[in-house]
Amino acid sequence: MRIAVIGGGPGGLYAAALLKRLDPAREITVWERNAPDDTFGFGVVLSDETLGGIEHADPEVYRALREEFVRWDDIDIVHRGRTLTSGGHGFAALGRRRLLAVLQERCAGLGVRLRFRAEAPPAAELAASHDLVVAADGVHSRTRAARPEVFGPRLATHRNRYIWLAAGFAFDAFRFEIAETEHGVMQLHGYPYAPDASTVIVETREEVWRAAGFDETDPADSVARCAKVFAEALGGRPLIARDSAWTAFRTVTNARWSHGNTVLLGDAAHTAHFSIGSGTKLAVEDALALAACVTEHPDLTAALAAYEAERRPVVESTQRAAAASLRWFEELAGRLDRPPRQFAFDLLTRSRRVTHDNLRLRDPEFTTGVEREFGCPPGTPPMFTPLSLRGLTLRNRVVVSAMDMYSAEDGLPGDFHLVHLGARALGGAGLVMTEMVCVSPHGRITPGCAGLYTPGHTAAWRRITDFVHRRSPGTAIGVQLGHSGRKGSTKLMWEGMDQPLDTGNWPLYAASPLPYLPGVSQVPQELHRAALTDLRGMFAAAARRAARAGFDLLELHCAHGYLLSGFLSPLTNRRTDAYGGSPEARLRFPLEVFDAVREAWPDERPMTVRLSATDWAPGGTTAEEAVEIARAFTAHGADAIDVSTGQVVADERPEFGRSYQTPYADRIRAELRVPVIAVGAISSWDDVNSLILAGRADLCALGRPHLYDPHWTLHAAAEQGYQGPGAPWPDPYRAGSRRPPTGRTDGPRPRLTLPPAT
């Protein structure tokens, strides 16, 4: 088997070494256009998991690397003259040049041909003369660029500029330092990689970089100025450059990683922001998987498919974590006023890889200090601290998210709703939300949607709120008011989501006459002045009924492409009158409705607004615009913003993942200092504690976890050993407040170990 490797970085070299070691008969050549000791950067970080894989696959490489490692456990966070240290993290780093030298020596010893200062022939040419071509040619991969129609690359350049430098001494720990300069915020990422050397990355927003004049200075001046900004961290010592230049990070993804006998590896296939130390780690792990799959599958097509199937989920998970970390540093300026320990905790948990529970295991003293500063009573997890909104105090931070049940008749909630909402109220959440309750018959999504447009509806809802208040005292129940807009008159979800009814359709109304599913959905009628006035009155009337029905909180649904959301998004609002065009004009009608509802709703009861903070589609609402929309509702009296995303247009491309919508809530909270409700794939109590303690959200709304377990909140309390006022068990259920045993516990106890007989 003849194998060509394009690129002599860690990923390419390690793939060559493993492929040769697993089958010495393979003829392997590595092309590297640079000299053997040419490299960007200085130190690289490898995780224990990656090192374990290296040790298993090639003990000789592992032994050579082990002798070079610098290890440390602490992270120092320096902000506004104060240093906070968190321990127990466990890093291993070494010089990039030394890593390359070890891998080069291993390749040479195994008989791999190394061709330095040699530009590789094009991948297509190599593919014709070799059995396998491994394209490890980096973030600017010529192989990928030559066949975009095959690999389907997507490249995203981000807002921060950074420069990769070094210092001639070893930091005591991984160091994050924040500098607030006259031009804006700059940050330093530093870590030791040798007994006498550290990697130093200086990063800042593009606009700060330009304001400071770095775009016009030569590299030597940039390095000197960075050393001056972080003089205290460096002890007055200079920074060291090695062909260092300011650049913007680029995230690379590809629809496919292989074509024929050519496969992408490492940065050619994917990148993840350096702030989670993942580039070399991912490339080395790619090499391990590729070598294993090529050896395990005699058919190359099957081998490359297995390689991608194994690695893609891991890489995508890492990229989601890296994206969260990248955004955190891009939006750092909005977080600087957080209390010191909360700021440090927020930084440590920014990628969602480190969580509250995980950090408690690593450094319980640090975590306890953060909780104390936050105001957690001893033994109280953050999620069980109270929160007040206007005249309502919630006993904990858990919300049962609004979920459409499609089980009403003519808008009337019945026994199903009593049991569904009553069970979740008994389950311990601080706030239980209804589904979207429609303000008119033509405002329903489906025939099974609930309403609040008749006196009978008011009485039916009163039956439910009375049950919640009587049988689960301390639990609040909120109503979400909305109108389906262009997404109405459809079948029940399980009969065909977003599909029009076969018969009995009612007319639809929207900001503009645009169907949700072109060629499938009904074309809505554009709302004109008289109809807008009528609709505003319907919302106000529904709010008055909600008050009489006994709800504690009201949420106005301005998300997910329903009627009010349709006015906010430029993708669904094409009006040319006073209600369309500019962001301010698109906000006009939703704000009119909000004002009418706020006037009708009792002053002492809080009111929230649910928004789609991004449409996940080109030309749609952006995160920046979402902040301004939230600012407008807050100025009109919203007590909290419920931050969701998407579902506005059918061709959206969401970036799904664990708590994937939280960064949008975090940004609104940081910029506006307004309480926010985070939603979207939050499923564990550990994530809830992390989000609350970090200051990224004030409440967390969970939907599907509460469908799986109506007593999710009480079980979360039991699993954390919490028995305080934030999660009291209903008296009839108190006997179940401990996890039942699941197996035998009557086995023999350990006995004394006797010394061996002499």
PDB file of N, CA, C and O in Angstrom, residues 178-215:
ATOM      1  N   ILE A 178      -6.763  39.866  32.242  1.00  0.00           N
ATOM      2  CA  ILE A 178      -7.579  40.845  31.533  1.00  0.00           C
ATOM      3  C   ILE A 178      -6.960  42.226  31.731  1.00  0.00           C
ATOM      4  O   ILE A 178      -6.660  42.621  32.866  1.00  0.00           O
ATOM      5  N   ALA A 179      -6.777  42.961  30.639  1.00  0.00           N
ATOM      6  CA  ALA A 179      -6.271  44.335  30.708  1.00  0.00           C
ATOM      7  C   ALA A 179      -7.303  45.269  30.095  1.00  0.00           C
ATOM      8  O   ALA A 179      -7.719  45.072  28.953  1.00  0.00           O
ATOM      9  N   GLU A 180      -7.718  46.253  30.875  1.00  0.00           N
ATOM     10  CA  GLU A 180      -8.660  47.258  30.381  1.00  0.00           C
ATOM     11  C   GLU A 180      -7.854  48.492  29.979  1.00  0.00           C
ATOM     12  O   GLU A 180      -7.489  49.309  30.813  1.00  0.00           O
ATOM     13  N   THR A 181      -7.567  48.627  28.685  1.00  0.00           N
ATOM     14  CA  THR A 181      -6.730  49.709  28.184  1.00  0.00           C
ATOM     15  C   THR A 181      -7.598  50.892  27.760  1.00  0.00           C
ATOM     16  O   THR A 181      -8.827  50.811  27.730  1.00  0.00           O
ATOM     17  N   GLU A 182      -6.949  51.985  27.397  1.00  0.00           N
ATOM     18  CA  GLU A 182      -7.688  53.159  26.935  1.00  0.00           C
ATOM     19  C   GLU A 182      -8.444  52.889  25.646  1.00  0.00           C
ATOM     20  O   GLU A 182      -9.399  53.593  25.304  1.00  0.00           O
ATOM     21  N   HIS A 183      -8.048  51.846  24.920  1.00  0.00           N
ATOM     22  CA  HIS A 183      -8.694  51.522  23.649  1.00  0.00           C
ATOM     23  C   HIS A 183      -9.734  50.413  23.782  1.00  0.00           C
ATOM     24  O   HIS A 183     -10.549  50.220  22.875  1.00  0.00           O
ATOM     25  N   GLY A 184      -9.707  49.701  24.884  1.00  0.00           N
ATOM     26  CA  GLY A 184     -10.641  48.610  25.089  1.00  0.00           C
ATOM     27  C   GLY A 184      -9.964  47.432  25.770  1.00  0.00           C
ATOM     28  O   GLY A 184      -8.815  47.519  26.221  1.00  0.00           O
ATOM     29  N   VAL A 185     -10.672  46.330  25.846  1.00  0.00           N
ATOM     30  CA  VAL A 185     -10.216  45.164  26.610  1.00  0.00           C
ATOM     31  C   VAL A 185      -9.266  44.309  25.775  1.00  0.00           C
ATOM     32  O   VAL A 185      -9.515  44.028  24.602  1.00  0.00           O
ATOM     33  N   MET A 186      -8.176  43.885  26.409  1.00  0.00           N
ATOM     34  CA  MET A 186      -7.258  42.905  25.834  1.00  0.00           C
ATOM     35  C   MET A 186      -7.102  41.776  26.847  1.00  0.00           C
ATOM     36  O   MET A 186      -7.254  41.982  28.043  1.00  0.00           O
ATOM     37  N   GLN A 187      -6.809  40.581  26.356  1.00  0.00           N
ATOM     38  CA  GLN A 187      -6.620  39.466  27.276  1.00  0.00           C
ATOM     39  C   GLN A 187      -5.394  38.650  26.893  1.00  0.00           C
ATOM     40  O   GLN A 187      -5.006  38.575  25.733  1.00  0.00           O
ATOM     41  N   LEU A 188      -4.797  38.070  27.921  1.00  0.00           N
ATOM     42  CA  LEU A 188      -3.618  37.219  27.760  1.00  0.00           C
ATOM     43  C   LEU A 188      -3.979  35.797  28.150  1.00  0.00           C
ATOM     44  O   LEU A 188      -4.601  35.568  29.194  1.00  0.00           O
ATOM     45  N   HIS A 189      -3.586  34.849  27.297  1.00  0.00           N
ATOM     46  CA  HIS A 189      -3.665  33.422  27.621  1.00  0.00           C
ATOM     47  C   HIS A 189      -2.211  32.948  27.716  1.00  0.00           C
ATOM     48  O   HIS A 189      -1.463  33.054  26.738  1.00  0.00           O
ATOM     49  N   GLY A 190      -1.814  32.427  28.848  1.00  0.00           N
ATOM     50  CA  GLY A 190      -0.437  31.980  28.989  1.00  0.00           C
ATOM     51  C   GLY A 190      -0.327  30.661  29.717  1.00  0.00           C
ATOM     52  O   GLY A 190      -1.089  30.395  30.645  1.00  0.00           O
ATOM     53  N   TYR A 191       0.636  29.826  29.287  1.00  0.00           N
ATOM     54  CA  TYR A 191       0.853  28.556  29.985  1.00  0.00           C
ATOM     55  C   TYR A 191       2.301  28.108  29.759  1.00  0.00           C
ATOM     56  O   TYR A 191       2.902  28.379  28.716  1.00  0.00           O
ATOM     57  N   PRO A 192       2.887  27.416  30.738  1.00  0.00           N
ATOM     58  CA  PRO A 192       4.259  26.936  30.579  1.00  0.00           C
ATOM     59  C   PRO A 192       4.305  25.719  29.663  1.00  0.00           C
ATOM     60  O   PRO A 192       3.384  24.905  29.647  1.00  0.00           O
ATOM     61  N   TYR A 193       5.370  25.621  28.880  1.00  0.00           N
ATOM     62  CA  TYR A 193       5.555  24.407  28.075  1.00  0.00           C
ATOM     63  C   TYR A 193       6.966  23.836  28.230  1.00  0.00           C
ATOM     64  O   TYR A 193       7.292  22.804  27.655  1.00  0.00           O
ATOM     65  N   ALA A 194       7.791  24.523  29.013  1.00  0.00           N
ATOM     66  CA  ALA A 194       9.136  24.049  29.329  1.00  0.00           C
ATOM     67  C   ALA A 194       9.523  24.685  30.663  1.00  0.00           C
ATOM     68  O   ALA A 194       8.891  25.644  31.112  1.00  0.00           O
ATOM     69  N   PRO A 195      10.554  24.165  31.315  1.00  0.00           N
ATOM     70  CA  PRO A 195      10.946  24.751  32.609  1.00  0.00           C
ATOM     71  C   PRO A 195      11.306  26.235  32.517  1.00  0.00           C
ATOM     72  O   PRO A 195      11.252  26.943  33.526  1.00  0.00           O
ATOM     73  N   ASP A 196      11.649  26.703  31.309  1.00  0.00           N
ATOM     74  CA  ASP A 196      12.072  28.096  31.164  1.00  0.00           C
ATOM     75  C   ASP A 196      11.317  28.821  30.047  1.00  0.00           C
ATOM     76  O   ASP A 196      11.820  29.803  29.494  1.00  0.00           O
ATOM     77  N   ALA A 197      10.117  28.363  29.722  1.00  0.00           N
ATOM     78  CA  ALA A 197       9.401  28.992  28.611  1.00  0.00           C
ATOM     79  C   ALA A 197       7.899  28.828  28.761  1.00  0.00           C
ATOM     80  O   ALA A 197       7.415  27.834  29.316  1.00  0.00           O
ATOM     81  N   SER A 198       7.167  29.826  28.252  1.00  0.00           N
ATOM     82  CA  SER A 198       5.699  29.794  28.266  1.00  0.00           C
ATOM     83  C   SER A 198       5.164  30.283  26.924  1.00  0.00           C
ATOM     84  O   SER A 198       5.758  31.166  26.290  1.00  0.00           O
ATOM     85  N   THR A 199       4.054  29.715  26.526  1.00  0.00           N
ATOM     86  CA  THR A 199       3.292  30.264  25.410  1.00  0.00           C
ATOM     87  C   THR A 199       2.483  31.449  25.916  1.00  0.00           C
ATOM     88  O   THR A 199       1.907  31.396  27.005  1.00  0.00           O
ATOM     89  N   VAL A 200       2.413  32.513  25.124  1.00  0.00           N
ATOM     90  CA  VAL A 200       1.612  33.689  25.448  1.00  0.00           C
ATOM     91  C   VAL A 200       0.806  34.071  24.208  1.00  0.00           C
ATOM     92  O   VAL A 200       1.388  34.311  23.144  1.00  0.00           O
ATOM     93  N   ILE A 201      -0.496  34.090  24.340  1.00  0.00           N
ATOM     94  CA  ILE A 201      -1.368  34.549  23.262  1.00  0.00           C
ATOM     95  C   ILE A 201      -2.055  35.816  23.741  1.00  0.00           C
ATOM     96  O   ILE A 201      -2.667  35.825  24.819  1.00  0.00           O
ATOM     97  N   VAL A 202      -1.953  36.874  22.967  1.00  0.00           N
ATOM     98  CA  VAL A 202      -2.642  38.125  23.275  1.00  0.00           C
ATOM     99  C   VAL A 202      -3.795  38.263  22.289  1.00  0.00           C
ATOM    100  O   VAL A 202      -3.610  38.089  21.078  1.00  0.00           O
ATOM    101  N   GLU A 203      -4.967  38.580  22.825  1.00  0.00           N
ATOM    102  CA  GLU A 203      -6.186  38.582  22.015  1.00  0.00           C
ATOM    103  C   GLU A 203      -7.007  39.826  22.332  1.00  0.00           C
ATOM    104  O   GLU A 203      -7.024  40.302  23.474  1.00  0.00           O
ATOM    105  N   THR A 204      -7.700  40.346  21.322  1.00  0.00           N
ATOM    106  CA  THR A 204      -8.572  41.499  21.537  1.00  0.00           C
ATOM    107  C   THR A 204      -9.561  41.614  20.385  1.00  0.00           C
ATOM    108  O   THR A 204      -9.362  41.025  19.321  1.00  0.00           O
ATOM    109  N   ARG A 205     -10.628  42.365  20.604  1.00  0.00           N
ATOM    110  CA  ARG A 205     -11.615  42.585  19.555  1.00  0.00           C
ATOM    111  C   ARG A 205     -10.991  43.369  18.395  1.00  0.00           C
ATOM    112  O   ARG A 205     -10.110  44.205  18.586  1.00  0.00           O
ATOM    113  N   GLU A 206     -11.509  43.126  17.206  1.00  0.00           N
ATOM    114  CA  GLU A 206     -11.018  43.801  15.998  1.00  0.00           C
ATOM    115  C   GLU A 206     -11.025  45.320  16.157  1.00  0.00           C
ATOM    116  O   GLU A 206     -10.059  46.008  15.808  1.00  0.00           O
ATOM    117  N   GLU A 207     -12.113  45.868  16.715  1.00  0.00           N
ATOM    118  CA  GLU A 207     -12.203  47.318  16.826  1.00  0.00           C
ATOM    119  C   GLU A 207     -11.201  47.876  17.840  1.00  0.00           C
ATOM    120  O   GLU A 207     -10.685  48.992  17.681  1.00  0.00           O
ATOM    121  N   VAL A 208     -10.894  47.101  18.884  1.00  0.00           N
ATOM    122  CA  VAL A 208      -9.877  47.523  19.847  1.00  0.00           C
ATOM    123  C   VAL A 208      -8.501  47.467  19.197  1.00  0.00           C
ATOM    124  O   VAL A 208      -7.667  48.377  19.366  1.00  0.00           O
ATOM    125  N   TRP A 209      -8.265  46.417  18.454  1.00  0.00           N
ATOM    126  CA  TRP A 209      -7.000  46.238  17.726  1.00  0.00           C
ATOM    127  C   TRP A 209      -6.737  47.421  16.795  1.00  0.00           C
ATOM    128  O   TRP A 209      -5.630  47.964  16.744  1.00  0.00           O
ATOM    129  N   ARG A 210      -7.779  47.868  16.105  1.00  0.00           N
ATOM    130  CA  ARG A 210      -7.618  49.011  15.186  1.00  0.00           C
ATOM    131  C   ARG A 210      -7.464  50.315  15.957  1.00  0.00           C
ATOM    132  O   ARG A 210      -6.628  51.169  15.612  1.00  0.00           O
ATOM    133  N   ALA A 211      -8.288  50.491  16.999  1.00  0.00           N
ATOM    134  CA  ALA A 211      -8.208  51.731  17.772  1.00  0.00           C
ATOM    135  C   ALA A 211      -6.835  51.903  18.402  1.00  0.00           C
ATOM    136  O   ALA A 211      -6.327  53.031  18.540  1.00  0.00           O
ATOM    137  N   ALA A 212      -6.206  50.789  18.786  1.00  0.00           N
ATOM    138  CA  ALA A 212      -4.882  50.844  19.394  1.00  0.00           C
ATOM    139  C   ALA A 212      -3.781  51.014  18.361  1.00  0.00           C
ATOM    140  O   ALA A 212      -2.606  51.194  18.725  1.00  0.00           O
ATOM    141  N   GLY A 213      -4.126  50.945  17.079  1.00  0.00           N
ATOM    142  CA  GLY A 213      -3.149  51.142  16.014  1.00  0.00           C
ATOM    143  C   GLY A 213      -2.325  49.922  15.683  1.00  0.00           C
ATOM    144  O   GLY A 213      -1.331  50.013  14.944  1.00  0.00           O
ATOM    145  N   PHE A 214      -2.728  48.741  16.171  1.00  0.00           N
ATOM    146  CA  PHE A 214      -1.966  47.535  15.860  1.00  0.00           C
ATOM    147  C   PHE A 214      -2.024  47.187  14.375  1.00  0.00           C
ATOM    148  O   PHE A 214      -1.159  46.469  13.864  1.00  0.00           O
ATOM    149  N   ASP A 215      -3.047  47.663  13.685  1.00  0.00           N
ATOM    150  CA  ASP A 215      -3.153  47.379  12.251  1.00  0.00           C
ATOM    151  C   ASP A 215      -2.112  48.143  11.445  1.00  0.00           C
ATOM    152  O   ASP A 215      -1.886  47.832  10.265  1.00  0.00           O
TER     153      ASP A 215
END
